Coordinates of C-alpha atoms in Angstrom, one line a residue:
Q1 CA 16.7 0.6 -8.5
D2 CA 19.3 1.8 -6.2
E3 CA 17.7 5.2 -5.4
K4 CA 15.4 5.5 -2.6
P5 CA 11.8 6.3 -3.3
V6 CA 11.3 10.0 -2.2
V7 CA 8.7 12.5 -3.1
T8 CA 9.9 16.1 -2.4
N9 CA 7.0 18.3 -3.7
T10 CA 3.4 17.7 -4.0
K11 CA 2.8 20.6 -6.4
T12 CA 5.8 20.0 -8.7
Q13 CA 5.5 16.3 -9.6
K14 CA 7.2 17.0 -12.9
S15 CA 10.5 17.8 -11.3
S16 CA 12.7 14.7 -10.6
A17 CA 12.9 13.6 -7.0
R18 CA 16.3 13.2 -5.2
P19 CA 17.3 10.6 -2.9
S20 CA 17.1 11.6 0.9
E21 CA 20.7 10.2 1.6
P22 CA 23.9 10.8 -0.3
V23 CA 24.7 8.5 -3.2
T24 CA 27.5 6.3 -2.5
E25 CA 29.9 4.6 -4.9
P26 CA 28.4 1.9 -7.2
A27 CA 30.6 -0.8 -5.8
Q28 CA 29.7 0.1 -2.2
K29 CA 26.0 0.3 -3.2
K30 CA 26.2 -3.2 -4.7
E31 CA 27.8 -4.7 -1.6
V32 CA 25.1 -3.2 0.6
K33 CA 22.3 -4.4 -1.7
T34 CA 23.5 -8.1 -1.4
K35 CA 23.2 -7.8 2.3
K36 CA 19.5 -6.8 2.3
P37 CA 17.2 -9.4 3.7
W38 CA 14.4 -10.8 1.5
A39 CA 11.1 -9.1 1.9
K40 CA 8.2 -11.3 3.5
I41 CA 4.8 -10.0 2.2
D42 CA 2.3 -12.2 4.0
G43 CA -0.5 -9.7 4.9
F44 CA -0.7 -6.7 7.2
R45 CA 0.4 -7.1 10.9
S46 CA -1.5 -9.9 12.5
A47 CA -3.8 -10.5 9.5
K48 CA -2.2 -13.0 7.2
F49 CA -3.1 -14.1 3.8
G50 CA -5.3 -17.3 3.7
M51 CA -7.1 -16.4 7.0
I52 CA -10.9 -16.6 7.0
M53 CA -13.0 -13.6 8.0
Q54 CA -13.4 -14.6 11.7
E55 CA -9.6 -15.0 12.0
V56 CA -9.0 -11.5 10.5
R57 CA -11.6 -10.0 13.1
K58 CA -9.4 -11.6 15.9
A59 CA -6.3 -10.1 14.2
I60 CA -7.9 -6.6 14.0
Y61 CA -8.6 -6.7 17.7
H62 CA -5.2 -7.9 18.4
D63 CA -3.7 -5.1 16.4
F64 CA -6.0 -2.2 17.1
K65 CA -8.3 -3.4 20.0
L66 CA -11.4 -2.8 17.8
Q67 CA -14.4 -5.0 18.4
D68 CA -17.0 -6.0 15.8
K69 CA -19.2 -2.9 16.2
K70 CA -16.2 -0.9 14.9
I71 CA -15.7 -3.1 11.9
G72 CA -17.6 -2.4 8.7
I73 CA -18.4 -4.8 6.0
V74 CA -18.1 -3.8 2.4
N75 CA -19.6 -5.8 -0.5
H76 CA -18.1 -5.1 -3.9
P77 CA -21.0 -4.7 -6.5
T78 CA -19.2 -6.3 -9.5
Q79 CA -16.2 -8.3 -8.2
Q80 CA -18.5 -10.1 -5.8
T81 CA -15.9 -10.0 -2.9
K82 CA -16.5 -9.1 0.7
S83 CA -14.2 -6.9 2.8
L84 CA -13.7 -5.8 6.5
A85 CA -13.0 -2.1 7.0
I86 CA -11.8 -0.2 9.9
T87 CA -10.5 3.4 10.4
V88 CA -7.4 3.9 12.6
N89 CA -5.7 7.1 13.7
N90 CA -2.0 7.9 13.1
L91 CA -0.7 4.5 11.7
L92 CA 2.4 6.7 11.2
P93 CA 3.3 10.0 13.2
N94 CA 1.1 12.8 12.1
S95 CA -0.6 10.7 9.4
G96 CA -4.2 11.4 10.4
D97 CA -7.0 8.8 9.8
S98 CA -6.3 5.8 7.7
R99 CA -8.9 3.4 6.2
I100 CA -7.8 -0.4 6.2
V101 CA -9.8 -2.7 4.1
Y102 CA -9.2 -6.5 4.3
V103 CA -10.4 -8.1 0.9
F104 CA -11.5 -11.7 0.9
G105 CA -11.5 -13.8 -2.2
Y106 CA -14.7 -14.4 -4.2
R107 CA -14.0 -18.2 -4.4
S108 CA -11.7 -18.8 -1.5
K109 CA -13.3 -16.7 1.1
K110 CA -9.9 -16.0 2.5
L111 CA -7.7 -13.0 3.0
T112 CA -6.1 -12.1 -0.4
H113 CA -5.7 -8.4 -0.3
V114 CA -5.0 -5.5 2.2
N115 CA -5.6 -2.0 1.1
I116 CA -4.6 1.0 3.3
L117 CA -5.8 4.6 2.4
T118 CA -4.4 7.7 4.1
G119 CA -5.1 11.3 3.4
F120 CA -8.0 12.7 1.3
P121 CA -10.9 11.6 1.4
V122 CA -10.4 9.5 4.4
D123 CA -9.0 12.5 6.5
K124 CA -9.9 15.8 4.9
K125 CA -8.1 17.8 7.5
I126 CA -4.7 16.2 7.1
S127 CA -2.3 18.4 5.3
A128 CA -0.8 17.2 1.9
Q129 CA 2.6 17.6 3.1
N130 CA 1.9 15.2 6.1
V131 CA 0.6 12.5 3.5
V132 CA 3.7 13.0 1.4
N133 CA 5.9 12.6 4.4
S134 CA 4.1 9.4 5.2
G135 CA 4.8 8.2 1.7
N136 CA 8.5 9.0 1.9
F137 CA 8.6 7.2 5.3
L138 CA 7.0 4.1 4.1
G139 CA 8.9 4.0 0.8
N140 CA 12.3 4.2 2.5
H141 CA 11.3 1.6 4.9
L142 CA 10.2 -0.8 2.1
F143 CA 13.5 -0.2 0.3
K144 CA 15.5 -1.7 3.1
K145 CA 14.4 -5.1 1.9
R146 CA 15.3 -7.2 -1.0
Y147 CA 12.7 -7.8 -3.9
Q148 CA 12.5 -9.7 -7.3
K149 CA 13.9 -7.7 -10.2
D150 CA 10.8 -8.6 -12.2
G151 CA 8.2 -5.6 -11.8
F152 CA 10.4 -3.8 -9.3
V153 CA 9.6 0.1 -9.2
A154 CA 11.1 2.8 -7.1
H155 CA 9.5 6.4 -7.7
A156 CA 7.8 6.4 -11.1
K157 CA 5.6 9.2 -12.4
L158 CA 2.4 7.6 -14.0
N159 CA 0.4 9.0 -16.8
D160 CA -2.5 10.0 -14.7
G161 CA -0.2 12.2 -12.5
S162 CA 0.1 9.8 -9.6
V163 CA 3.5 8.7 -8.4
L164 CA 4.3 4.9 -7.8
I165 CA 6.5 5.4 -4.9
F166 CA 7.4 1.6 -4.6
R167 CA 6.4 -1.7 -6.1
G168 CA 8.1 -5.0 -5.2
K169 CA 7.5 -8.7 -5.0
D170 CA 9.0 -11.1 -2.6
Q171 CA 10.3 -14.7 -3.4
K172 CA 6.8 -16.1 -3.6
G173 CA 5.6 -13.3 -5.9
R174 CA 3.4 -11.5 -3.3
M175 CA 3.4 -7.9 -3.9
V176 CA 3.6 -4.6 -1.9
L177 CA 2.6 -1.4 -3.7
L178 CA 2.7 2.2 -2.5
R179 CA 1.1 4.8 -4.7
L180 CA 0.6 8.6 -4.1
S181 CA -2.2 10.2 -6.1
N182 CA -1.8 14.0 -6.5
P183 CA -4.5 15.6 -8.5
Q184 CA -3.8 19.3 -9.5
P185 CA -5.1 21.7 -7.1
N186 CA -7.9 24.1 -8.0
K187 CA -6.9 27.7 -8.3
N188 CA -9.0 28.7 -5.1
N189 CA -7.3 25.9 -3.0
K190 CA -3.9 26.3 -1.4
D191 CA -3.3 22.7 -0.8
T192 CA -3.3 19.8 -3.1
K193 CA -5.6 16.9 -2.0
V194 CA -3.3 14.0 -1.7
T195 CA -4.2 10.2 -1.2
L196 CA -1.7 7.7 -0.3
N197 CA -2.5 4.0 -1.1
L198 CA -0.6 1.1 0.4
S199 CA -1.5 -2.4 -0.9
Y200 CA -0.4 -5.9 0.1
I201 CA -1.5 -8.4 -2.6
E202 CA -1.2 -12.2 -2.3
K203 CA -1.5 -13.0 -6.0
P204 CA -0.9 -9.9 -8.2
G205 CA -2.4 -10.5 -11.7
Q206 CA -4.6 -13.4 -10.4
P207 CA -7.3 -11.7 -8.5
D208 CA -9.9 -13.9 -6.8
T209 CA -13.0 -12.1 -8.0
F210 CA -16.1 -12.8 -10.0
V211 CA -15.6 -12.8 -13.8
L212 CA -17.8 -13.7 -16.6
K213 CA -17.0 -17.0 -18.4
E214 CA -16.6 -17.2 -22.1
G215 CA -20.1 -17.9 -23.7
D216 CA -22.0 -16.5 -20.7
F217 CA -23.2 -13.7 -22.9

């Protein structure tokens, strides 16, 4: 838990990543850890969990100066949720285009989830290394805060080949999750196509989506 989440090589994910900073003595690290402020995961920028769609539209304009004609509406075919979606350039330096999706609950009609995609396929021209750099930068930023021990993960290789750079919950159980998908490149391609997924989730494990009730079928 004390190592910082760093991805060092997109094509050799099997090798273990090294911390970007020298490792200090355990006693010193424990002292620093206790001084970390608690994370507060309440949405993304001006868009806060619990806002209705019109409030989030105003938050998008405040944050990115995008008006309604630049904001798409996404209807999920099975979960029956609605989302607002925008495309923003360079959320981080040299990160290319990112797709930000604000998801509203099926029953509550309020913001419950924000999903941010960077890299392929949102931006097909961005280099894999730039996407990885963005993941490292965000992971180190998130690591500066304090999180619950339950469910905390820093840089874990998943069975599908992706890397869970960071996962943590604040005192209210709200979660931030940063994941890097890194499919194996084709022999004819020099670069791996990489996607960075940053999610803010109000109630992990309790999604406000349409589900079939027992006895419906």
